[in-house]
mmCIF file with all atom_site columns, C-alpha atoms in Angstrom:
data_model
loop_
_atom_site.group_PDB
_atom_site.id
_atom_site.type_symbol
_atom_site.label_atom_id
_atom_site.label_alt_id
_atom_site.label_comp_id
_atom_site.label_asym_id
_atom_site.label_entity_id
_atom_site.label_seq_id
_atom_site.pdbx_PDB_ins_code
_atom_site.Cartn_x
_atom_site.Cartn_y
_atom_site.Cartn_z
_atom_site.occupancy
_atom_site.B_iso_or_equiv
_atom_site.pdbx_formal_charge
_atom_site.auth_seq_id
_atom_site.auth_comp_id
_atom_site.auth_asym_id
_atom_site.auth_atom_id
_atom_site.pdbx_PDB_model_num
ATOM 1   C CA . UNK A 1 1   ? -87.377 -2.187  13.695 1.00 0.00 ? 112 UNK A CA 1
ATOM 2   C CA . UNK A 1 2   ? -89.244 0.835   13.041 1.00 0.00 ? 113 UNK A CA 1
ATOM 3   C CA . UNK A 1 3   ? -92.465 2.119   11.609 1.00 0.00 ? 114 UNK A CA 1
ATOM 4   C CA . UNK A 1 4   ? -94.133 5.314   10.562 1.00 0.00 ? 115 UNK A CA 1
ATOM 5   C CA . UNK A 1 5   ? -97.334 5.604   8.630  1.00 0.00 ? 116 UNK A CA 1
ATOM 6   C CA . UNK A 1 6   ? -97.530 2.116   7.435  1.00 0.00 ? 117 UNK A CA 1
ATOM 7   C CA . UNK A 1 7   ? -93.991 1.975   6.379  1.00 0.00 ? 118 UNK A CA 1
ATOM 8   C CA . UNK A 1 8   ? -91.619 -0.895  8.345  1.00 0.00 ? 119 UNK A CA 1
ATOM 9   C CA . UNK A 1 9   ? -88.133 0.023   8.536  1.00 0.00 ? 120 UNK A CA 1
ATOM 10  C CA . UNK A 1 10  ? -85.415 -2.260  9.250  1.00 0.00 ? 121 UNK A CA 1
ATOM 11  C CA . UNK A 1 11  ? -82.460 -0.719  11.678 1.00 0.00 ? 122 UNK A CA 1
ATOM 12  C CA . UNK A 1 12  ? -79.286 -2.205  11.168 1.00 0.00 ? 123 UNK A CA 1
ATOM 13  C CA . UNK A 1 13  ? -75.860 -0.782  13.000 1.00 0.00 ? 124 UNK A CA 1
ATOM 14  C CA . UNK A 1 14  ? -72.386 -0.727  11.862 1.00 0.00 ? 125 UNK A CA 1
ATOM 15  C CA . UNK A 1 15  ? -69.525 0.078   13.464 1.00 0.00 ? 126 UNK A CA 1
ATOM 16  C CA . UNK A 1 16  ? -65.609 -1.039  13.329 1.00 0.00 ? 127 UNK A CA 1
ATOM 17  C CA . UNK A 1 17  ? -63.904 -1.001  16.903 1.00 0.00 ? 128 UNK A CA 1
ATOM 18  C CA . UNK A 1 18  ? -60.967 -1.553  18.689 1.00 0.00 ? 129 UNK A CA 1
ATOM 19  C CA . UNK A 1 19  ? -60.132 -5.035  20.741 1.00 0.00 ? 130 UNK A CA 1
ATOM 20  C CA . UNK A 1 20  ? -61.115 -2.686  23.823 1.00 0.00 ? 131 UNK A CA 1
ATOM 21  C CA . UNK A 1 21  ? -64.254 -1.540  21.966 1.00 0.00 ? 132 UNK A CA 1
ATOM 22  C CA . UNK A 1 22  ? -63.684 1.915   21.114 1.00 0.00 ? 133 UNK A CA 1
ATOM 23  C CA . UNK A 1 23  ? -64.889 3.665   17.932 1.00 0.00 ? 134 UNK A CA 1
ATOM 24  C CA . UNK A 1 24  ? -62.550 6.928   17.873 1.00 0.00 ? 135 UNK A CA 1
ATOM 25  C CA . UNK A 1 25  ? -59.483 8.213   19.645 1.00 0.00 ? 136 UNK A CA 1
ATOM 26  C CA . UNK A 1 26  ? -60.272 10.968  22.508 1.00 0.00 ? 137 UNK A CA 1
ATOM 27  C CA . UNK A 1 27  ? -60.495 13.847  19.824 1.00 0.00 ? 138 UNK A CA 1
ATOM 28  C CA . UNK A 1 28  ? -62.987 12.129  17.650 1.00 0.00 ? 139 UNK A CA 1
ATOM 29  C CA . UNK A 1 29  ? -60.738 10.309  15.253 1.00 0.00 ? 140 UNK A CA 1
ATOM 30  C CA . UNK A 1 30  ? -60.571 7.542   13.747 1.00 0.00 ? 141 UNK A CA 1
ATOM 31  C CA . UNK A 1 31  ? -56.949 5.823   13.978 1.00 0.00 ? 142 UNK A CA 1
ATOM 32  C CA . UNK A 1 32  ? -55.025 3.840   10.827 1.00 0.00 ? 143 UNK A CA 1
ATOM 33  C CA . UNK A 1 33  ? -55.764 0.541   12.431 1.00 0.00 ? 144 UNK A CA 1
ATOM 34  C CA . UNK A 1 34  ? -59.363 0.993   12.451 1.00 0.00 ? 145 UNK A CA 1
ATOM 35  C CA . UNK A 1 35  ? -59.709 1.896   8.506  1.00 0.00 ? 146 UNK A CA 1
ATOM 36  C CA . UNK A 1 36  ? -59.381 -1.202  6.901  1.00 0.00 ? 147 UNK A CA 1
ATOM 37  C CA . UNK A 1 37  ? -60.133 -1.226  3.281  1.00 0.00 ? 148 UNK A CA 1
ATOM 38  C CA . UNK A 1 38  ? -61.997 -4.879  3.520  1.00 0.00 ? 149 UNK A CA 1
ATOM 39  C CA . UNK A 1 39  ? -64.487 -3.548  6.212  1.00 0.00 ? 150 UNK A CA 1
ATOM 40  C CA . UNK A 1 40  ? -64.528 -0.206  4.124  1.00 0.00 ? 151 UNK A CA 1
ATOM 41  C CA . UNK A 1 41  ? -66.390 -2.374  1.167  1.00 0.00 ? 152 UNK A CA 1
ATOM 42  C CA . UNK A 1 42  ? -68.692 -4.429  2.834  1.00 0.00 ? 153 UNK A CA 1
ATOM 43  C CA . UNK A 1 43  ? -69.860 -1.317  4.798  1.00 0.00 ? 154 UNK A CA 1
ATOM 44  C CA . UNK A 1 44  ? -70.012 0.937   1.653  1.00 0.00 ? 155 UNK A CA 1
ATOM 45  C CA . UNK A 1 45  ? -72.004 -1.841  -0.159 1.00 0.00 ? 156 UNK A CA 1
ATOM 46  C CA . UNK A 1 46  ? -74.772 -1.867  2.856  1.00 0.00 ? 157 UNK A CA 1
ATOM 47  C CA . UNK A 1 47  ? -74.945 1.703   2.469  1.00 0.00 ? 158 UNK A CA 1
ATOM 48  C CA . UNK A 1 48  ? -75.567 1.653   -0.753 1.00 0.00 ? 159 UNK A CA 1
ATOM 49  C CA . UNK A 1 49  ? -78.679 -0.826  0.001  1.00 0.00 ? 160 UNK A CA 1
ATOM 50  C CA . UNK A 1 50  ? -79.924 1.658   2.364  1.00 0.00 ? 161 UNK A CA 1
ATOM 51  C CA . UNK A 1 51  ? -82.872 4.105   2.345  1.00 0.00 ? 162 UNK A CA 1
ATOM 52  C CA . UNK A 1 52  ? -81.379 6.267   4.482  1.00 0.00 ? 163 UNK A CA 1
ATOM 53  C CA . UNK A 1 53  ? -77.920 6.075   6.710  1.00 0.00 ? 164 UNK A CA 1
ATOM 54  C CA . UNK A 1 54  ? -77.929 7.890   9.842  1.00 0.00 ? 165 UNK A CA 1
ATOM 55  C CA . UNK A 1 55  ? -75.073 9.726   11.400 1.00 0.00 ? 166 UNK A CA 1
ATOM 56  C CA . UNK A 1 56  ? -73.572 12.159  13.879 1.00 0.00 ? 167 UNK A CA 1
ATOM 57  C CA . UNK A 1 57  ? -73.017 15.784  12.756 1.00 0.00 ? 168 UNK A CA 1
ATOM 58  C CA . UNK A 1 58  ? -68.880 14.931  13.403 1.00 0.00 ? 169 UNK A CA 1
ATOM 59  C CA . UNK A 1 59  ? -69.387 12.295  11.382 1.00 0.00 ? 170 UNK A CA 1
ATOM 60  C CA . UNK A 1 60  ? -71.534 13.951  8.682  1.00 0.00 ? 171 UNK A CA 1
ATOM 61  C CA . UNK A 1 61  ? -68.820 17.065  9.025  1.00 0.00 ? 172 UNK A CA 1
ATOM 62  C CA . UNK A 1 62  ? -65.510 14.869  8.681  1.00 0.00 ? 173 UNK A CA 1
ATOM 63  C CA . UNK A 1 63  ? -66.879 12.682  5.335  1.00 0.00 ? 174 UNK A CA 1
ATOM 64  C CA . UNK A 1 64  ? -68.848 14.406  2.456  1.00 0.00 ? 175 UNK A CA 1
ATOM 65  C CA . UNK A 1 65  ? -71.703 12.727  1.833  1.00 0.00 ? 176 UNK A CA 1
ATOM 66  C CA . UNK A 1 66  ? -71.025 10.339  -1.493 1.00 0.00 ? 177 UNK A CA 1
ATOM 67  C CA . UNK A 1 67  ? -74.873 11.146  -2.473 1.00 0.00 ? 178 UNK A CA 1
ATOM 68  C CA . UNK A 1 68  ? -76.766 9.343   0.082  1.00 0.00 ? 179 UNK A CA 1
ATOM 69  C CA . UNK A 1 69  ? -80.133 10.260  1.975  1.00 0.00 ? 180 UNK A CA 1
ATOM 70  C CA . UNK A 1 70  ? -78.497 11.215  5.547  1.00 0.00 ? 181 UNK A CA 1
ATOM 71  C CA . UNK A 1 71  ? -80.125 11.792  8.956  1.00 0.00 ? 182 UNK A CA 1
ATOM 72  C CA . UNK A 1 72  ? -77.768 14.295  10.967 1.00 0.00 ? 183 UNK A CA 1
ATOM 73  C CA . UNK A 1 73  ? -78.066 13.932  14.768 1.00 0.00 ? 184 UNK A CA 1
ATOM 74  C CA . UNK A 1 74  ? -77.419 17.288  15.892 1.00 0.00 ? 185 UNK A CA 1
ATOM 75  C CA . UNK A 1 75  ? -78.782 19.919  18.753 1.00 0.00 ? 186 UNK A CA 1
ATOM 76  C CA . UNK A 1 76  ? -77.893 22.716  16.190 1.00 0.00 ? 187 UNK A CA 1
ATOM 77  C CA . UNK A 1 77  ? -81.820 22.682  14.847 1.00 0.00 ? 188 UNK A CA 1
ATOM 78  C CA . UNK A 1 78  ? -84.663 22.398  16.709 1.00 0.00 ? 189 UNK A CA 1
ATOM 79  C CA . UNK A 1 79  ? -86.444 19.414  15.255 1.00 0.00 ? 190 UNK A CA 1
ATOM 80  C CA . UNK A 1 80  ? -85.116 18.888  11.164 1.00 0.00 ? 191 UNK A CA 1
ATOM 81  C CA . UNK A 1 81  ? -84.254 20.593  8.501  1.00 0.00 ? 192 UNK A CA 1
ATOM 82  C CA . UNK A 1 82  ? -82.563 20.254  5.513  1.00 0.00 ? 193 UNK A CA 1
ATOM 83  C CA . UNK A 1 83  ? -78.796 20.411  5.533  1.00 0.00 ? 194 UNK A CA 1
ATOM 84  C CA . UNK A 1 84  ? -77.917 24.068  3.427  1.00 0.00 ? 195 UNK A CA 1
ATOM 85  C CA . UNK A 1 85  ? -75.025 22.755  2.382  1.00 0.00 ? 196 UNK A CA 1
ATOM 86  C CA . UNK A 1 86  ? -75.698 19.329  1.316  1.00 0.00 ? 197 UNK A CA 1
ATOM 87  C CA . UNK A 1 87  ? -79.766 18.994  -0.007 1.00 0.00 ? 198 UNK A CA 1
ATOM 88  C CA . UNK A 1 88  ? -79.580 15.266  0.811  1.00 0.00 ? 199 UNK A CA 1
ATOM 89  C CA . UNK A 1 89  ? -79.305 15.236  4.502  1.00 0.00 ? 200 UNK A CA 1
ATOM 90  C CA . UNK A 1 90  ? -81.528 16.362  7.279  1.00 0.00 ? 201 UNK A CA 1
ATOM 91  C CA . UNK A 1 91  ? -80.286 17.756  10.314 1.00 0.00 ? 202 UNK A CA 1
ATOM 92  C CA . UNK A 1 92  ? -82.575 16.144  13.359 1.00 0.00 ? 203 UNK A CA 1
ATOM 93  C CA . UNK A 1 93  ? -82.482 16.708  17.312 1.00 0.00 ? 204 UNK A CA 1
ATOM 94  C CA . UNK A 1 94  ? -83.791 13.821  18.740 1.00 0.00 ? 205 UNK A CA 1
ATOM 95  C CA . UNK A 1 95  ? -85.078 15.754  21.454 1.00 0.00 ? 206 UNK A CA 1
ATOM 96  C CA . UNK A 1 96  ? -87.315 18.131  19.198 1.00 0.00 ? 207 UNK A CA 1
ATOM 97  C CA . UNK A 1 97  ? -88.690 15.005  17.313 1.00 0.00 ? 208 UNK A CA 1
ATOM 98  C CA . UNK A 1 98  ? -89.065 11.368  17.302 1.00 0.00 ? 209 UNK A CA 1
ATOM 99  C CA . UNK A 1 99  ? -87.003 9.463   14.367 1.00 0.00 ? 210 UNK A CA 1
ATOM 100 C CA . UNK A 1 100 ? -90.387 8.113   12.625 1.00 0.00 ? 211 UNK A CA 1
ATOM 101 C CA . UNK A 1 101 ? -91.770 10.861  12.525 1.00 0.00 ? 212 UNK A CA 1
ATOM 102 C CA . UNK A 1 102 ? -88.502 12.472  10.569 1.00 0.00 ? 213 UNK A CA 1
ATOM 103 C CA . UNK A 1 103 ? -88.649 9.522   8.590  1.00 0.00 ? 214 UNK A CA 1
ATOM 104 C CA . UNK A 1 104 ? -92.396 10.018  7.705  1.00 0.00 ? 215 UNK A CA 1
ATOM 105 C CA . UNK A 1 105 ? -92.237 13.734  6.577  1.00 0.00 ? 216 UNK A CA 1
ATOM 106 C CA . UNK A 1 106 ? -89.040 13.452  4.849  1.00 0.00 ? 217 UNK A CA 1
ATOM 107 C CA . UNK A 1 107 ? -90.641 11.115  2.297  1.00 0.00 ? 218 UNK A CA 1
ATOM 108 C CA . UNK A 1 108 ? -87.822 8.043   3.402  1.00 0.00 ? 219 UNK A CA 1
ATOM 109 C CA . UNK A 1 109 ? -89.113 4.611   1.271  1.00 0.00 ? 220 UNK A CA 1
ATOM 110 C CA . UNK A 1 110 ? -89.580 1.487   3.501  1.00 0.00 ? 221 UNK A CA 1
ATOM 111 C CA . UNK A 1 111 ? -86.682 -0.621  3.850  1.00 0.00 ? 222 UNK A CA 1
ATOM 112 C CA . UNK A 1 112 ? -83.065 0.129   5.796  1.00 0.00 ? 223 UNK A CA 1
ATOM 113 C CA . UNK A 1 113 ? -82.071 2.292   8.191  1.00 0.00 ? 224 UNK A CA 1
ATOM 114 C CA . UNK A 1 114 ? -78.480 2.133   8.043  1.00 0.00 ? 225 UNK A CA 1
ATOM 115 C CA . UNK A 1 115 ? -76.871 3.618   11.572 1.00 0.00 ? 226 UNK A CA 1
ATOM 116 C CA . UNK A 1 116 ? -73.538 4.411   11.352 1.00 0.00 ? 227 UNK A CA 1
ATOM 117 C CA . UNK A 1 117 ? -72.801 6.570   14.685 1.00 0.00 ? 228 UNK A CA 1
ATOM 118 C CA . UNK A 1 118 ? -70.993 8.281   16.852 1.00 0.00 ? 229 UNK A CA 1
ATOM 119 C CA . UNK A 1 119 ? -71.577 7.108   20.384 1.00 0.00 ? 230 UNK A CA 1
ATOM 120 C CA . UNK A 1 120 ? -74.835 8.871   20.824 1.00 0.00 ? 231 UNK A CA 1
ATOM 121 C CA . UNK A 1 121 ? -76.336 7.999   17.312 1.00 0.00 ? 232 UNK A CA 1
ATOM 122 C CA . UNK A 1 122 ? -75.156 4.194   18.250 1.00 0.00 ? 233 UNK A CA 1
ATOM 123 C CA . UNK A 1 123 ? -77.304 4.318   21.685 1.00 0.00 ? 234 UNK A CA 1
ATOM 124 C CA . UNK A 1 124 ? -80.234 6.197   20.559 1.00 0.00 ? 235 UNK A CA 1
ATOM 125 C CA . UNK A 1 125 ? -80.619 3.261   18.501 1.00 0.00 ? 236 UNK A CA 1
ATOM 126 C CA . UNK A 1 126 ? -80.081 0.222   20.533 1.00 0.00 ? 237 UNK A CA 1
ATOM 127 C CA . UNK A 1 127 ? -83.549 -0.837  21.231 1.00 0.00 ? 238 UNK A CA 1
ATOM 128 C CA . UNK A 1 128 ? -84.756 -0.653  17.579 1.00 0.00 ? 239 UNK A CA 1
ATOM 129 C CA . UNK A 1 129 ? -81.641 -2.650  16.060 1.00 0.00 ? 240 UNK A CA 1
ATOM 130 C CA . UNK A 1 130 ? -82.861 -5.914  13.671 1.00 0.00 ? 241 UNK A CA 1
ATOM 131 C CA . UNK A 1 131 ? -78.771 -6.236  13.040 1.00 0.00 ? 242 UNK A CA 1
ATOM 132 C CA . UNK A 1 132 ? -75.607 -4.470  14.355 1.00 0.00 ? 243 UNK A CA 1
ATOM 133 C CA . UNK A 1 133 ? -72.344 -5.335  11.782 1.00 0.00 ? 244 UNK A CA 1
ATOM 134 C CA . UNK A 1 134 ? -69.823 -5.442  14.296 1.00 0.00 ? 245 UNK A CA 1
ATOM 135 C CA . UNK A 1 135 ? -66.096 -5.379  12.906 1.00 0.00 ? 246 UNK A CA 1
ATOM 136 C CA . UNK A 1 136 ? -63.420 -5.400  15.613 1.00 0.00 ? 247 UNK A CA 1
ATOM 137 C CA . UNK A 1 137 ? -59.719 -5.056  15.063 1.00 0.00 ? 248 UNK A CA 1
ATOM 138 C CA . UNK A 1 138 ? -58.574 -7.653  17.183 1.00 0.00 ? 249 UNK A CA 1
ATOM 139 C CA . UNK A 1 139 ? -54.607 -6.739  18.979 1.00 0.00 ? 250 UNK A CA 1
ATOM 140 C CA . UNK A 1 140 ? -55.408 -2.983  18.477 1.00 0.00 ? 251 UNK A CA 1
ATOM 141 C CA . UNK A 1 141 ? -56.292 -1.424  21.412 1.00 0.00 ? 252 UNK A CA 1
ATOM 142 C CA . UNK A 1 142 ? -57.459 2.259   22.127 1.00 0.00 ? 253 UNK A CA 1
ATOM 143 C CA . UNK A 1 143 ? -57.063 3.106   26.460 1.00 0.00 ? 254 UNK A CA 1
ATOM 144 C CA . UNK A 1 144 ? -58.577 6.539   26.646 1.00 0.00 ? 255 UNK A CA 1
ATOM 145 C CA . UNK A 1 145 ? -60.408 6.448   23.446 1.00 0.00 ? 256 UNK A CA 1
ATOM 146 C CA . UNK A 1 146 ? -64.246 7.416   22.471 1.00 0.00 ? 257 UNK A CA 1
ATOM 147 C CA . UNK A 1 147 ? -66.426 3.927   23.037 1.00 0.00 ? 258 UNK A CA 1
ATOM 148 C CA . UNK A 1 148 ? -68.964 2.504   20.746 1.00 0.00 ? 259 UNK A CA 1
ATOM 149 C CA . UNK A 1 149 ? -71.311 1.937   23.657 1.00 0.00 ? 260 UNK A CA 1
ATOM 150 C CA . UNK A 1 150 ? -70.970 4.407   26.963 1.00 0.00 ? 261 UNK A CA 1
ATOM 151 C CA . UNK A 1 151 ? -72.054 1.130   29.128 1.00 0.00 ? 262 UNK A CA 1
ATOM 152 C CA . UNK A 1 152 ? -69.346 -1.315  28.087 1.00 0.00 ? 263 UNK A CA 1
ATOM 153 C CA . UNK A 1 153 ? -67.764 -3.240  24.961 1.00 0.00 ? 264 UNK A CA 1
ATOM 154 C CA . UNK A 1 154 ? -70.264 -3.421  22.135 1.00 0.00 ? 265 UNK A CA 1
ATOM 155 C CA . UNK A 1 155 ? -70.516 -7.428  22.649 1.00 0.00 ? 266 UNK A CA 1
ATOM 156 C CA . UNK A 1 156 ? -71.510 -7.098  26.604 1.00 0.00 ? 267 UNK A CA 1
ATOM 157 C CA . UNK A 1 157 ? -73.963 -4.060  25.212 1.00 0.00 ? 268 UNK A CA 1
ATOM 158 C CA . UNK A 1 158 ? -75.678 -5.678  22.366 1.00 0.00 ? 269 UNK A CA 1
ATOM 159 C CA . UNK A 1 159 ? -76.375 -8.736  23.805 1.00 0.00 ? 270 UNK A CA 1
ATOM 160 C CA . UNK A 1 160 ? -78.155 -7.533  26.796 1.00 0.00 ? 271 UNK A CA 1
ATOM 161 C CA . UNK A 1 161 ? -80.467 -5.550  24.557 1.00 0.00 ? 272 UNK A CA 1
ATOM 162 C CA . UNK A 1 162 ? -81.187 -9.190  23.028 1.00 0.00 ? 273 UNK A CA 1
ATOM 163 C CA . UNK A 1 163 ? -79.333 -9.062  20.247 1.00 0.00 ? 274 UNK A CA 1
ATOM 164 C CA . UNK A 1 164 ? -77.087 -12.672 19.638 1.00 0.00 ? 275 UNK A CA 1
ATOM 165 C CA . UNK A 1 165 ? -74.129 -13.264 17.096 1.00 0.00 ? 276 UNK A CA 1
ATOM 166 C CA . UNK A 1 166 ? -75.276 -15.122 13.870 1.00 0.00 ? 277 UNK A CA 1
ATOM 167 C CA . UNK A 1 167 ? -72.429 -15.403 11.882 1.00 0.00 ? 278 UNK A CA 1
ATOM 168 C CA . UNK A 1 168 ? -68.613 -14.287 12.336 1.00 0.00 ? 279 UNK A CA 1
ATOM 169 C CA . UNK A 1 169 ? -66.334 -14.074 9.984  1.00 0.00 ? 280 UNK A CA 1
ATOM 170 C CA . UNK A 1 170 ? -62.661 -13.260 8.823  1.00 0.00 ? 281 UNK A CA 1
ATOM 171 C CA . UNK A 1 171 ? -62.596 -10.056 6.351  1.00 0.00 ? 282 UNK A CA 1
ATOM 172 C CA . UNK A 1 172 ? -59.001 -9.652  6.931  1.00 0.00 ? 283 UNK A CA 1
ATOM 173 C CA . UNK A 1 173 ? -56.906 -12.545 8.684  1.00 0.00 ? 284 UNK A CA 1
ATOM 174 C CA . UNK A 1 174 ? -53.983 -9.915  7.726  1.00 0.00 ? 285 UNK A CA 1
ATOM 175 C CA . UNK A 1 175 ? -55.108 -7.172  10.211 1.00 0.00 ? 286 UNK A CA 1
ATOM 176 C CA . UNK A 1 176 ? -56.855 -9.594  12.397 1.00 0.00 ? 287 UNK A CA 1
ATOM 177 C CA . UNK A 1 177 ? -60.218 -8.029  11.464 1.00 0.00 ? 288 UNK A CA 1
ATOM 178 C CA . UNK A 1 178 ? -63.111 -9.425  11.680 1.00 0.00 ? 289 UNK A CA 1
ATOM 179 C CA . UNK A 1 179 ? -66.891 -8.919  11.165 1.00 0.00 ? 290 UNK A CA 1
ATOM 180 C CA . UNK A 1 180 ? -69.901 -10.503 13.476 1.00 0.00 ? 291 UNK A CA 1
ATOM 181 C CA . UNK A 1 181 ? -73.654 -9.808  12.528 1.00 0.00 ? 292 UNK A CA 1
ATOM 182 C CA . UNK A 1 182 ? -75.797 -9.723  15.409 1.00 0.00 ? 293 UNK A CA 1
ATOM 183 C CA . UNK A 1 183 ? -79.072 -10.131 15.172 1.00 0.00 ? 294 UNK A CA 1
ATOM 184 C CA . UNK A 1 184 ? -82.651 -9.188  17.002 1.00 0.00 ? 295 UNK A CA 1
ATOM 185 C CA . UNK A 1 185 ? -83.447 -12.456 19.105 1.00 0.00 ? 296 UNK A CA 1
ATOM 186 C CA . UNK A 1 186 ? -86.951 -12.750 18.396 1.00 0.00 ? 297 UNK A CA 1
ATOM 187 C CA . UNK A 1 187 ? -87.283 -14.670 21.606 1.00 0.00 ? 298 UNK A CA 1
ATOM 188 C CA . UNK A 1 188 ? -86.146 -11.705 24.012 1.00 0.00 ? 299 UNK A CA 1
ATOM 189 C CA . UNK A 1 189 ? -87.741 -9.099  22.023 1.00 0.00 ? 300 UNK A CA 1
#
């Protein structure tokens, strides 16, 4: 959780991986196996709900933005600005400026921050997270590829920043994916 002149922000991650934990291939992409159109709905639906989703400037690059309020990490700008070529996101270096205060003069309403990586994005993150949708592709696994987590498998990483699994499910017994929300555990935090 975040907040920034009175406003509370909840920070909820979501990422799809492989069985070994990896978000991309070695060149940045993302493989057949990890685009599953079940995972693809339940993810578009929680961005949707969000007042803002946050991603990397590959990221932001490789998908047009369907219309939503974006946050572009990138060490192309300073601090912010606004995108040129797409007047809904902001381009952001962390290191120029903290995220509430981006949140705070960009006018961003209260309510989700929907994070949505790369790697960096993902860890900048990880000790503001109230949730963290984690979908993993279970039999599908990516040796060499780009990690959701630089210190181990998203599981190992979330829970020792205190987050705990609260529900698991199925979304696609087909594919063998499924989808785990993990959530803050109020008693570690």
């Amino acid at each position: 959780m975040i907040s920034s002149s009175g406003k509370t922000y909840r920070v909820v991650g979501h990422a799809i991986v492989s069985a070994d934990g990896m978000i991309a291939d070695a060149e940045g992409f993302m493989p057949a196996p990890l685009r599953n159109d079940a995972d693809w709905a339940i993810f578009q639906t929680a961005l949707d709900r969000s007042s803002i989703v946050v991603v990397g400037r590959l990221g932001h690059r490789r998908h047009p933005n369907p219309g939503r309020r974006r946050l572009v990490f990138t060490g192309s700008v300073e601090r912010f600005e606004t995108d040129a070529a797409d007047p809904l996101a902001t381009l952001f270096n962390p290191a120029g400026i903290a995220v509430e205060d981006v949140l705070d003069r960009t006018g961003v309403p209260e309510g989700v921050v929907a994070v949505t990586g790369g790697r960096q994005v993902f860890e900048h993150f990880l000790p503001d997270y109230d949730e963290f949708m984690l979908a993993e592709v279970d039999g599908f696994a990516l040796p060499g590829g780009t990690p959701c987590f630089s210190a181990g498998h998203p599981r190992a990483v979330l829970a020792a920043a205190g987050l705990v699994p609260a529900e698991r499910r199925e979304i696609d017994p087909s594919n063998g994916v499924t989808l785990t929300r993990w959530e803050r555990n109020s008693r570690r935090s």
